Coordinates of C-alpha atoms and ligand atoms in Angstrom, one line a residue:
M76 CA -9.4 -23.3 9.7
K77 CA -8.1 -24.9 6.5
I78 CA -7.7 -22.6 3.5
D79 CA -6.6 -24.0 0.1
I80 CA -5.8 -21.5 -2.7
I81 CA -5.6 -22.4 -6.4
S82 CA -3.6 -20.1 -8.6
I83 CA -1.3 -20.1 -11.6
L84 CA 1.1 -17.7 -9.7
P85 CA 1.6 -19.6 -6.4
E86 CA 4.9 -17.7 -5.8
M87 CA 2.9 -14.5 -5.1
F88 CA 1.7 -15.7 -1.7
A89 CA 4.8 -16.7 0.2
S90 CA 5.8 -13.4 1.8
V91 CA 2.3 -12.2 2.6
L92 CA 1.2 -15.4 4.2
S93 CA 4.4 -16.1 6.2
A94 CA 4.7 -12.6 7.7
S95 CA 3.6 -11.5 11.1
I96 CA 0.2 -12.4 12.4
I97 CA -0.9 -14.9 9.7
G98 CA 2.5 -16.6 9.8
R99 CA 2.2 -17.0 13.5
A100 CA -1.3 -18.4 13.1
C101 CA 0.0 -21.0 10.6
S102 CA 2.9 -21.9 12.8
S103 CA 0.6 -22.3 15.9
G104 CA -1.8 -24.6 14.0
V105 CA -4.8 -22.3 14.2
L106 CA -4.6 -21.8 10.4
D107 CA -3.6 -24.3 7.8
I108 CA -3.0 -22.6 4.4
Q109 CA -2.0 -24.5 1.3
I110 CA -1.2 -22.9 -2.1
H111 CA -1.8 -25.0 -5.2
D112 CA -0.4 -24.5 -8.7
L113 CA -3.3 -24.8 -11.1
R114 CA -0.9 -26.0 -13.8
N115 CA -0.5 -29.3 -11.8
W116 CA -4.0 -30.1 -13.1
T117 CA -3.3 -29.4 -16.8
D118 CA -2.8 -32.2 -19.3
D119 CA -0.9 -30.7 -22.2
R120 CA 2.8 -30.2 -22.8
H121 CA 2.5 -26.4 -22.3
R122 CA 0.4 -26.7 -19.1
T123 CA -2.2 -24.4 -20.6
T124 CA -4.8 -22.8 -18.3
D125 CA -6.4 -20.3 -20.7
D126 CA -8.1 -20.4 -24.1
Y127 CA -9.9 -18.1 -26.6
P128 CA -13.4 -17.0 -25.9
F129 CA -16.1 -18.5 -28.1
G130 CA -17.7 -15.7 -30.1
G131 CA -14.5 -13.8 -30.4
G132 CA -13.4 -10.7 -28.6
P133 CA -10.3 -9.5 -26.9
G134 CA -8.3 -11.5 -24.3
M135 CA -8.3 -15.0 -23.0
V136 CA -10.4 -16.8 -20.4
M137 CA -9.6 -19.4 -17.8
K138 CA -10.4 -22.8 -19.3
P139 CA -12.6 -25.0 -17.1
E140 CA -11.0 -28.5 -17.0
P141 CA -7.9 -27.7 -14.8
V142 CA -10.1 -25.9 -12.3
F143 CA -12.7 -28.7 -12.2
R144 CA -9.9 -31.3 -11.7
A145 CA -8.3 -29.2 -9.0
L146 CA -11.6 -28.8 -7.1
D147 CA -12.4 -32.5 -7.5
E148 CA -9.2 -33.2 -5.5
I149 CA -9.1 -30.2 -3.1
A150 CA -12.8 -29.6 -2.3
D151 CA -13.6 -33.3 -1.9
D152 CA -15.0 -33.2 1.6
G153 CA -18.7 -32.8 0.8
D154 CA -20.5 -29.9 2.6
A155 CA -17.5 -29.0 4.8
S156 CA -15.7 -27.0 2.1
T157 CA -16.8 -23.7 0.8
V158 CA -15.5 -22.9 -2.7
V159 CA -15.0 -19.1 -3.2
I160 CA -14.2 -17.5 -6.5
V161 CA -12.7 -14.0 -6.4
S162 CA -13.8 -11.8 -9.2
P163 CA -14.9 -8.2 -9.9
Q164 CA -18.5 -9.6 -10.4
G165 CA -18.7 -11.0 -6.9
T166 CA -20.6 -10.0 -3.8
P167 CA -18.7 -7.0 -2.3
L168 CA -16.6 -8.1 0.6
D169 CA -17.5 -6.3 3.9
Q170 CA -16.9 -7.0 7.5
K171 CA -20.2 -8.9 7.8
L172 CA -19.1 -11.3 4.9
V173 CA -15.7 -11.6 6.4
K174 CA -17.3 -12.7 9.7
E175 CA -19.5 -15.3 7.9
L176 CA -16.4 -16.7 6.1
S177 CA -14.5 -16.9 9.3
A178 CA -17.1 -19.4 10.6
K179 CA -16.3 -21.9 7.8
Q180 CA -14.2 -25.0 8.5
H181 CA -12.6 -25.1 5.0
L182 CA -12.3 -22.4 2.4
V183 CA -11.1 -23.2 -1.2
I184 CA -10.3 -20.0 -3.0
V185 CA -10.0 -20.0 -6.8
C186 CA -7.8 -17.2 -8.3
G187 CA -8.2 -16.4 -11.9
R188 CA -6.0 -14.5 -14.4
Y189 CA -6.6 -13.3 -18.0
E190 CA -10.0 -11.7 -18.6
G191 CA -11.9 -13.9 -16.3
F192 CA -13.4 -17.4 -16.1
D193 CA -15.3 -19.8 -18.4
E194 CA -18.8 -19.4 -17.0
R195 CA -19.0 -23.1 -16.1
I196 CA -16.3 -22.6 -13.4
R197 CA -18.9 -20.5 -11.5
S198 CA -21.2 -23.6 -11.2
R199 CA -18.5 -25.1 -8.9
A200 CA -18.5 -22.2 -6.5
D201 CA -20.6 -21.6 -3.4
L202 CA -19.7 -17.9 -3.4
E203 CA -18.3 -15.3 -5.7
V204 CA -16.6 -12.4 -3.8
S205 CA -15.2 -9.0 -5.0
I206 CA -12.8 -6.9 -2.9
G207 CA -13.9 -3.6 -4.4
D208 CA -15.0 -1.7 -7.5
Y209 CA -11.7 -1.5 -9.4
V210 CA -10.0 -4.0 -11.7
L211 CA -6.9 -6.1 -10.7
T212 CA -4.8 -8.1 -13.1
G213 CA -5.9 -11.4 -11.3
G214 CA -7.4 -12.9 -8.2
E215 CA -4.3 -13.4 -6.1
L216 CA -4.2 -10.1 -4.3
A217 CA -8.0 -10.4 -3.7
A218 CA -7.5 -13.9 -2.3
M219 CA -4.8 -12.5 0.1
V220 CA -7.2 -9.8 1.2
V221 CA -9.9 -12.4 2.0
V222 CA -7.4 -14.6 3.9
D223 CA -6.0 -11.7 5.9
S224 CA -9.4 -10.3 6.9
V225 CA -10.8 -13.7 7.8
S226 CA -7.7 -14.9 9.7
R227 CA -7.7 -12.0 12.2
L228 CA -11.2 -13.1 13.4
L229 CA -10.2 -16.7 14.2
P230 CA -9.9 -17.4 17.9
G231 CA -6.3 -17.2 19.1
V232 CA -4.9 -15.3 16.1
L233 CA -4.9 -11.8 17.6
G234 CA -3.9 -11.1 21.2
H235 CA -6.5 -10.1 23.7
E236 CA -5.6 -6.4 23.5
E237 CA -5.8 -6.3 19.7
S238 CA -9.0 -8.2 19.5
A239 CA -10.8 -5.9 21.9
L240 CA -10.0 -3.1 19.4
D241 CA -12.1 -4.9 16.8
E242 CA -15.3 -3.8 18.5
S243 CA -15.1 -0.4 16.7
F244 CA -15.5 -1.5 13.1
S245 CA -18.0 -4.1 14.1
N246 CA -20.2 -1.3 15.6
G247 CA -20.5 0.1 12.1
L248 CA -18.6 3.3 12.8
L249 CA -15.1 4.5 11.8
E250 CA -12.3 4.5 14.4
Y251 CA -11.9 7.5 16.7
P252 CA -8.6 9.4 16.5
Q253 CA -5.7 7.8 18.4
Y254 CA -2.5 9.3 19.9
T255 CA 0.6 8.0 21.5
R256 CA 3.5 9.8 23.2
P257 CA 4.7 12.5 23.1
A258 CA 1.7 14.6 24.4
S259 CA 3.0 17.6 22.3
F260 CA 4.8 17.1 19.0
A261 CA 5.5 19.3 16.1
G262 CA 3.3 22.0 17.6
L263 CA 0.4 19.5 17.7
D264 CA -1.1 18.6 21.0
V265 CA -3.0 15.4 22.2
P266 CA -6.6 16.4 23.1
E267 CA -6.6 17.2 26.9
V268 CA -9.4 14.7 27.6
L269 CA -7.2 11.8 26.7
L270 CA -4.7 12.9 29.4
S271 CA -7.3 13.5 32.0
G272 CA -7.6 9.9 33.4
D273 CA -11.4 10.4 33.4
H274 CA -12.5 7.1 31.7
A275 CA -16.1 8.1 31.3
R276 CA -15.2 11.4 29.6
I277 CA -12.7 9.6 27.4
A278 CA -15.3 7.0 26.3
A279 CA -17.8 9.8 25.6
W280 CA -15.2 11.7 23.6
R281 CA -14.2 8.7 21.5
R282 CA -17.8 7.8 20.8
A283 CA -18.6 11.4 19.6
E284 CA -15.4 11.5 17.5
S285 CA -16.2 8.1 15.9
I286 CA -19.7 9.4 14.9
R287 CA -18.2 12.8 13.7
R288 CA -15.6 11.0 11.5
T289 CA -18.2 8.6 10.1
A290 CA -20.6 11.5 9.3
E291 CA -17.8 13.5 7.6
R292 CA -16.1 10.7 5.7
R293 CA -18.6 7.8 5.3
P294 CA -22.2 9.0 5.9
D295 CA -23.4 5.9 4.1
L296 CA -22.3 3.8 7.0
L297 CA -24.6 5.6 9.5
E298 CA -27.7 4.0 8.1
D299 CA -26.8 0.6 9.6
A300 CA -24.9 1.9 12.7
E301 CA -26.6 1.7 16.1
L302 CA -27.1 5.3 17.2
S303 CA -29.3 6.8 19.9
E304 CA -31.7 9.6 18.9
S305 CA -29.4 12.3 20.2
E306 CA -26.4 10.7 18.4
R307 CA -28.4 10.7 15.1
E308 CA -29.1 14.4 15.6
F309 CA -25.4 15.0 16.2
A310 CA -24.5 13.1 13.1
R311 CA -27.1 15.0 11.1
R312 CA -25.6 18.3 12.2
I313 CA -22.1 17.2 11.2
I314 CA -23.3 16.1 7.7
D315 CA -25.1 19.5 7.3
E316 CA -21.9 21.3 8.2
T317 CA -19.8 19.2 5.9
E318 CA -20.7 21.4 2.8
Ligands
JD2_681 C1 -9.4 -10.7 -12.1 C2 -9.9 -9.2 -15.1 C3 -12.2 -9.2 -15.4 C4 -10.8 -7.8 -16.8 C5 -9.2 -12.9 -12.7 C6 -9.7 -9.6 -11.4 C7 -11.3 -8.5 -8.1 N1 -12.1 -6.5 -6.8 C8 -11.5 -7.1 -7.9 N2 -11.0 -6.5 -8.9 N3 -10.5 -7.3 -9.8 C9 -10.6 -8.6 -9.3 C10 -10.2 -9.8 -10.1 C11 -10.3 -11.1 -9.5 C12 -10.0 -12.2 -10.3 C13 -9.6 -12.0 -11.6 N4 -9.0 -10.8 -13.4 C14 -8.7 -9.7 -14.3 N5 -11.1 -9.6 -14.7 C15 -12.0 -8.3 -16.4 C16 -9.7 -8.3 -16.1 C17 -8.9 -12.1 -13.8 C18 -11.7 -9.4 -7.1 N6 -12.0 -10.2 -6.3

């Protein structure tokens, strides 16, 4: 997958995108990420990317011309590129949208700063995405969240062991509790079932704990989760017991 990122703060990306799993994916050729400085498409002495809002009001907005020129050059491959704007007004990012984005050949992510975008920039986007209901100072961290979550779904980015673990968020439930050695630590013991070697019992315990945890912490997720009738009854009981 090719990912181009357009930003006025390109230096923000280096450590995040070169570290660990994403860095390895780039080195191996599975991922090709290019960061572009939006100021390269300005045409004035001060390399200006913002301007005052018509109608007045506080703050500045991203001016359209540099973004249009950057996209003319970077998203120039017809239907093969998907232009994504990150903004608090976008479609909330969830694992389903991450999966859809991971099927694209070429993503072009536009990061803004200031108080947002001249509305005409939106006409160049295929998709506007938000990473959550809080306000960042700009789109760069959001773009990195999109790149990170999408990258780990690409074939060959995670090892086999790691990718098998992915099943659990994709089933719509929270993860079951996990433990490693030692079996007893700080007076806290690993549940006996996990030491039993009884794989059927372990699978049943993990499934029940996933449902329990989801019912306690994120009951909203249960609506779309695939549960049997008796699992639904179990979840209902946990919700009723959780004040
Ligand atoms: C951004 C700003 C609007 C005031 C460009 C914020 C985002 N989940 C998210 N929270 N915030 C953002 C985000 C993304 C891009 C920009 N700002 C600052 N915008 C009103 C301040 C400017 C995402 N995705």
